GROMACS .gro file of C-alpha atoms in nm:
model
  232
    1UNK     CA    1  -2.418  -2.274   4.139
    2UNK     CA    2  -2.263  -2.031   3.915
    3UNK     CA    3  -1.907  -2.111   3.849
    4UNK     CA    4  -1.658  -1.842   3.909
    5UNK     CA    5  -1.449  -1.658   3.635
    6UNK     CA    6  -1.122  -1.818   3.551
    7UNK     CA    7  -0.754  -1.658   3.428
    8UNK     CA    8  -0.778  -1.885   3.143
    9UNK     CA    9  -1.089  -1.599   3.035
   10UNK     CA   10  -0.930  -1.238   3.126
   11UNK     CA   11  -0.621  -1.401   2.931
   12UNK     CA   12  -0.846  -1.510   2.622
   13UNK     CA   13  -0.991  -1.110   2.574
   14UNK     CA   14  -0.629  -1.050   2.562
   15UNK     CA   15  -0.480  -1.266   2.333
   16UNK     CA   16  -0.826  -1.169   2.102
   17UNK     CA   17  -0.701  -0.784   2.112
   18UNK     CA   18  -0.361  -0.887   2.066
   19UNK     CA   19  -0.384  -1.103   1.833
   20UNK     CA   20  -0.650  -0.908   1.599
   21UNK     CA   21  -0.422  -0.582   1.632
   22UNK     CA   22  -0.258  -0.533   1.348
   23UNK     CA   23  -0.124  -0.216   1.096
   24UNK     CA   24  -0.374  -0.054   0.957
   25UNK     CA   25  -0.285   0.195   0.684
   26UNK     CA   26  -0.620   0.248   0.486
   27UNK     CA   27  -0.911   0.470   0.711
   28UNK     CA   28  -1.228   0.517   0.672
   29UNK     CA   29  -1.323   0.910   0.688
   30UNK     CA   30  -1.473   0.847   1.014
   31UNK     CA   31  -1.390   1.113   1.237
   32UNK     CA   32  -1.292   0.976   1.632
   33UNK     CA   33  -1.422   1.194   1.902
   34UNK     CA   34  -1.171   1.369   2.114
   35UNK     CA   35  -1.330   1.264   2.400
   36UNK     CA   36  -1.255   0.892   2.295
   37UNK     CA   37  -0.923   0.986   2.175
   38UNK     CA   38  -0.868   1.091   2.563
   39UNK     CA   39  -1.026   0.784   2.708
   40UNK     CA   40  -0.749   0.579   2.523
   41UNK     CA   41  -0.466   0.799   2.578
   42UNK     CA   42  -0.556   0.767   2.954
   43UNK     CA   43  -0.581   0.405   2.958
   44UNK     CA   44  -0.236   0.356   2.770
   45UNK     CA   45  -0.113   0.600   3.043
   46UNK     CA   46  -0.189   0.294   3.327
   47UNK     CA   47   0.151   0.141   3.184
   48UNK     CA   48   0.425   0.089   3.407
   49UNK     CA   49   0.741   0.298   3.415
   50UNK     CA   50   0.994   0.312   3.606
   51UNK     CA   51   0.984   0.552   3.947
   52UNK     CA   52   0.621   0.634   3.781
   53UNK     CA   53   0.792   0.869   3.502
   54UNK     CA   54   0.556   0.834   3.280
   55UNK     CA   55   0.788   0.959   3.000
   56UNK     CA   56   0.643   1.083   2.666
   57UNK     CA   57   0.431   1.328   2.510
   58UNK     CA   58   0.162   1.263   2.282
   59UNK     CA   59   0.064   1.551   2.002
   60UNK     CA   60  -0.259   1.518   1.749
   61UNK     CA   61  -0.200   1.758   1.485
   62UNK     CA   62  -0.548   1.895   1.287
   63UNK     CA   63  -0.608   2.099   1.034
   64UNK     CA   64  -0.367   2.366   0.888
   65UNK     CA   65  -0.118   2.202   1.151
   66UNK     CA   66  -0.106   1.857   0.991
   67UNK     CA   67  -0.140   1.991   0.642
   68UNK     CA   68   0.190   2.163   0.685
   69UNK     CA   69   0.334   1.900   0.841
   70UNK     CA   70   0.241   1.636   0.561
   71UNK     CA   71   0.357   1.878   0.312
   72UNK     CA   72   0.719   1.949   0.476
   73UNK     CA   73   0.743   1.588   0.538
   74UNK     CA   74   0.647   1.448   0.194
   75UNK     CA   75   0.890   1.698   0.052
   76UNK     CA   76   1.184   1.618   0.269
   77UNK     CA   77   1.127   1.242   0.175
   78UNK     CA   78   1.097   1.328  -0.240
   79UNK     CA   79   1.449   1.545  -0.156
   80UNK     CA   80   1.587   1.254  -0.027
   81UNK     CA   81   1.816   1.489   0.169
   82UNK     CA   82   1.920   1.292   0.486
   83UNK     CA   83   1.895   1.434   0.825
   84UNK     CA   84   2.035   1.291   1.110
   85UNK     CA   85   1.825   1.073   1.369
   86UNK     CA   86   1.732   1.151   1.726
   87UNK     CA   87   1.791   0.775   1.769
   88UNK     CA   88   1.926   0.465   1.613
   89UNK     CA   89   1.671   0.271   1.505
   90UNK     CA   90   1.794  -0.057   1.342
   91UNK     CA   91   2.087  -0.211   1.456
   92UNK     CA   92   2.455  -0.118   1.214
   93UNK     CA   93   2.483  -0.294   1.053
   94UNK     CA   94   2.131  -0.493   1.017
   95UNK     CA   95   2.242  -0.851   1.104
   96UNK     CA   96   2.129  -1.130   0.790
   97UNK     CA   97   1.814  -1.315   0.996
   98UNK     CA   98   1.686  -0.943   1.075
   99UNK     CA   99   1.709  -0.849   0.734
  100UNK     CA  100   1.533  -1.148   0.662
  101UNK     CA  101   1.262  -1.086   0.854
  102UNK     CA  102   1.295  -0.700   0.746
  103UNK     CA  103   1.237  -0.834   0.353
  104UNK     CA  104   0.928  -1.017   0.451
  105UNK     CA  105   0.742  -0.735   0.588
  106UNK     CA  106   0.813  -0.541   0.294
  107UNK     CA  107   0.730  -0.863   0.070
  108UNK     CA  108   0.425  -0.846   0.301
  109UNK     CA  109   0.303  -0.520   0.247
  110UNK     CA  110   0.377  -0.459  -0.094
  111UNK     CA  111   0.259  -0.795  -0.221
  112UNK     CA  112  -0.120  -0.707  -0.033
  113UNK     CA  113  -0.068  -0.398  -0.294
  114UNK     CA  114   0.033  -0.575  -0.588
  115UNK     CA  115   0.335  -0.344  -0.636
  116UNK     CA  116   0.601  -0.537  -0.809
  117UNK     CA  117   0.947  -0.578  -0.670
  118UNK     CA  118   1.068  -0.336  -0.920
  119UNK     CA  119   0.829  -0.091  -0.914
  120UNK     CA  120   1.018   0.185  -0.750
  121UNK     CA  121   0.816   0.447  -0.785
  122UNK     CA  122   0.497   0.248  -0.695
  123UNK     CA  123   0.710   0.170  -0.360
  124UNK     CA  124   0.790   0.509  -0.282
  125UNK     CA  125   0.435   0.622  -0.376
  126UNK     CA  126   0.329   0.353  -0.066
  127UNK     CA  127   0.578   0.483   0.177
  128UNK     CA  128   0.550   0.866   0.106
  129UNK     CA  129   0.159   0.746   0.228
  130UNK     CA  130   0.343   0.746   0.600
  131UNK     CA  131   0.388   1.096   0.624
  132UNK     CA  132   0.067   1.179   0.547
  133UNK     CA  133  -0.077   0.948   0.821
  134UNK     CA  134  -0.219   0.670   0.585
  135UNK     CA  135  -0.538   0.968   0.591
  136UNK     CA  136  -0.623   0.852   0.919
  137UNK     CA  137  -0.918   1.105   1.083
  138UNK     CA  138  -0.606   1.075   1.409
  139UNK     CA  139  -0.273   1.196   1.369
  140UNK     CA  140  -0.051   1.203   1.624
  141UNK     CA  141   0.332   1.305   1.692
  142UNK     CA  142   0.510   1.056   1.954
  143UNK     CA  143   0.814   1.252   2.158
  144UNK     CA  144   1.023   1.202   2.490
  145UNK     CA  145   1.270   1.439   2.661
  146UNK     CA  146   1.590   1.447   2.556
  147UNK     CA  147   1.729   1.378   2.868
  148UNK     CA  148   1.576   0.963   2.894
  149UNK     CA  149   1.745   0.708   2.899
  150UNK     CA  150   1.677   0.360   2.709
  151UNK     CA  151   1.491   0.267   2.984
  152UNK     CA  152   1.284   0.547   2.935
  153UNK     CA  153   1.235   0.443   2.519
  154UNK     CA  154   1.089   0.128   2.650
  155UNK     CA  155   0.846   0.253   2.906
  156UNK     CA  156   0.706   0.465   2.638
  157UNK     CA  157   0.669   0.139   2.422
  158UNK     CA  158   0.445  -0.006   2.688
  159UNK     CA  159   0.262   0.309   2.663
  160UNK     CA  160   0.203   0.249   2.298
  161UNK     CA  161   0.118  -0.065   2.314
  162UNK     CA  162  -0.167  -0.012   2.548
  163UNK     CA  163  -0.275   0.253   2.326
  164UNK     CA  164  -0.284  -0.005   2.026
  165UNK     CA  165  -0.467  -0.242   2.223
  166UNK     CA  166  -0.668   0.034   2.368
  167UNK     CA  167  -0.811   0.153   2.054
  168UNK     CA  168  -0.845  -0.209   1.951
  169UNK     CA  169  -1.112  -0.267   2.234
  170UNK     CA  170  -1.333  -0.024   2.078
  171UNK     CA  171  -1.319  -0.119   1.731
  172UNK     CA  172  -1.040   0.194   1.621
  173UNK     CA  173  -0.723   0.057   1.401
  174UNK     CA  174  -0.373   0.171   1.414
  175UNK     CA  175  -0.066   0.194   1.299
  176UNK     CA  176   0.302   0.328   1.457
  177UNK     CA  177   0.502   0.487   1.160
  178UNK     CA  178   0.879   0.490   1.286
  179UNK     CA  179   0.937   0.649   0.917
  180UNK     CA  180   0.913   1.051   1.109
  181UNK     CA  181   1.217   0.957   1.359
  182UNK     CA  182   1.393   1.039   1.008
  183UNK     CA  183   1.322   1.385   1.008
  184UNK     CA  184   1.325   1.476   1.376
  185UNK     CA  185   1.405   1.842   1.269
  186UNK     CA  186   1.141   1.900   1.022
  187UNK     CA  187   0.859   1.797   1.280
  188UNK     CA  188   1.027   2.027   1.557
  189UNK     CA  189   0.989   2.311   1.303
  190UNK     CA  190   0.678   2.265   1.116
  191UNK     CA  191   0.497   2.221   1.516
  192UNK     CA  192   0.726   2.474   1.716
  193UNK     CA  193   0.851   2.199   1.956
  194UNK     CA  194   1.175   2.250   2.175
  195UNK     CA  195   1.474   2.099   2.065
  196UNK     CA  196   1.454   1.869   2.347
  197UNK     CA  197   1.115   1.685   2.227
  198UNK     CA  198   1.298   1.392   2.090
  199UNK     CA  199   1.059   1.293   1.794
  200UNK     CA  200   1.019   0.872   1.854
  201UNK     CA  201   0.746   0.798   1.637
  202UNK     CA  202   0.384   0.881   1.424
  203UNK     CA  203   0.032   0.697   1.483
  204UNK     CA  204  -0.230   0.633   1.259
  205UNK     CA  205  -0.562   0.629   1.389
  206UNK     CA  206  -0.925   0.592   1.320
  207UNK     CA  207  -1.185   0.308   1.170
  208UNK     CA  208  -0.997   0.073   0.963
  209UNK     CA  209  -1.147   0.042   0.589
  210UNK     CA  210  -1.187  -0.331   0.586
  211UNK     CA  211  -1.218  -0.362   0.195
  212UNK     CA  212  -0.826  -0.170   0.116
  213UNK     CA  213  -0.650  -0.424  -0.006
  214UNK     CA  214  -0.334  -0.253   0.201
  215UNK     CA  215  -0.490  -0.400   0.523
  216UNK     CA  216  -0.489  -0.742   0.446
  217UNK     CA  217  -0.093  -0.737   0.462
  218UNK     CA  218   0.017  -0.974   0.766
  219UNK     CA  219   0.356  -1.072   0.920
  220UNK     CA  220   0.439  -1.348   1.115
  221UNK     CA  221   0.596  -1.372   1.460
  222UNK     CA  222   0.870  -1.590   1.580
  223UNK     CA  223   0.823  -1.905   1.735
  224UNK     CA  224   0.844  -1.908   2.099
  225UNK     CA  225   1.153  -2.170   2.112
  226UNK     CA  226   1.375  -1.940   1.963
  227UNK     CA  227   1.345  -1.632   2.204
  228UNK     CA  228   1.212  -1.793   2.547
  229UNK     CA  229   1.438  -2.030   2.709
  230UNK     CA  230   1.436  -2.177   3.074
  231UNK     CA  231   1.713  -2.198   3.257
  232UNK     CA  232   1.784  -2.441   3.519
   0.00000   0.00000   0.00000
């Protein structure tokens, strides 16, 4: 008798996407259908919100578009001209174990590079690569109305998530650059969007190139003890 299917094996397919999932910031020049780029955007759209708001909007910018984007975007960063946020990102001021942890991403990513600790203009060569899109074949612009909430910032996370994990499942990378919420204005005006698109994030996507060094940069994850406690 054939023995039934078991939680213990949904959860393992899972914990295989989740845990293979990672950011992805060198693409092959594959280019990803639009008809699969649909079939994941509906998927991550199955996350739960609250009252079924679904909030957020979800823009893929081509061509001309993306090129003038890029361009305005790169040149605001080399300006170094701040502009102010839609949202607060990091807490004020960032307290000493997050910085920590902030450091060893970076130590992360630029180490996988080989880009010294003072290089600084090998640094800002890597992070100017985020408004460009790493050169992924998908580039898309993350925004939610103005008038949400928190609440509605994190049902939009959900969303992303699934659409991580989505595009994991059939073999697409990815990568969330929270580097555009810093020019909120420039995006508005290089697409035409209303003032009140809140611009949350960028994504990265397409086929990862396995062999770019940039991709072999990992971080590690807290241990459960120290953010799950029972109560009793």
């Amino acid at each position: 008798m054939t023995k039934p299917l078991t939680m213990p094996v949904a959860q393992d397919v899972f914990e295989t996407l989740a845990q293979a999932r990672h950011s992805v910031r060198a693409f092959l020049p594959r280019p990803v259908p639009l008809a699969l780029l649909e079939r994941l955007l509906a998927a991550a759209r199955l996350a739960p919100s609250g009252a079924n708001l679904q909030p957020g909007r979800f823009w893929a910018v081509e061509g001309a578009v993306r090129e003038r984007l890029s361009a305005a975007l790169c040149q605001a960063w080399r300006d170094q001209v701040p502009e102010a946020e839609d949202y607060g990102y990091f807490p004020r001021p960032m307290p000493l174990a997050l910085r920590k942890r902030q450091v060893a991403a970076a130590q992360a990513l630029y180490g996988a590079l080989g880009v010294a600790r003072g290089d600084g203009a090998g640094r800002a060569a890597q992070f100017e690569r985020n408004y460009r899109f790493f050169d992924a074949p998908v580039a898309l612009i993350v925004t939610i109305d103005r008038g949400f909430g928190a609440g509605g910032f994190m049902d939009l996370g959900m969303c992303l998530h699934g659409l991580m994990l989505a595009a994991q499942s059939q073999g697409l990378a990815s990568c969330a650059i929270g580097a555009l919420a810093s020019y909120p204005q420039v995006v508005r005006d290089a697409l035409g969007l209303q003032a009140s698109e809140v611009v949350v994030c960028g994504m990265a996507l397409g086929w990862e190139d396995a062999g770019a060094p940039v991709n072999r940069t990992r971080t590690e994850r807290e241990a459960l003890e120290r953010y799950f406690t029972v109560l009793r």
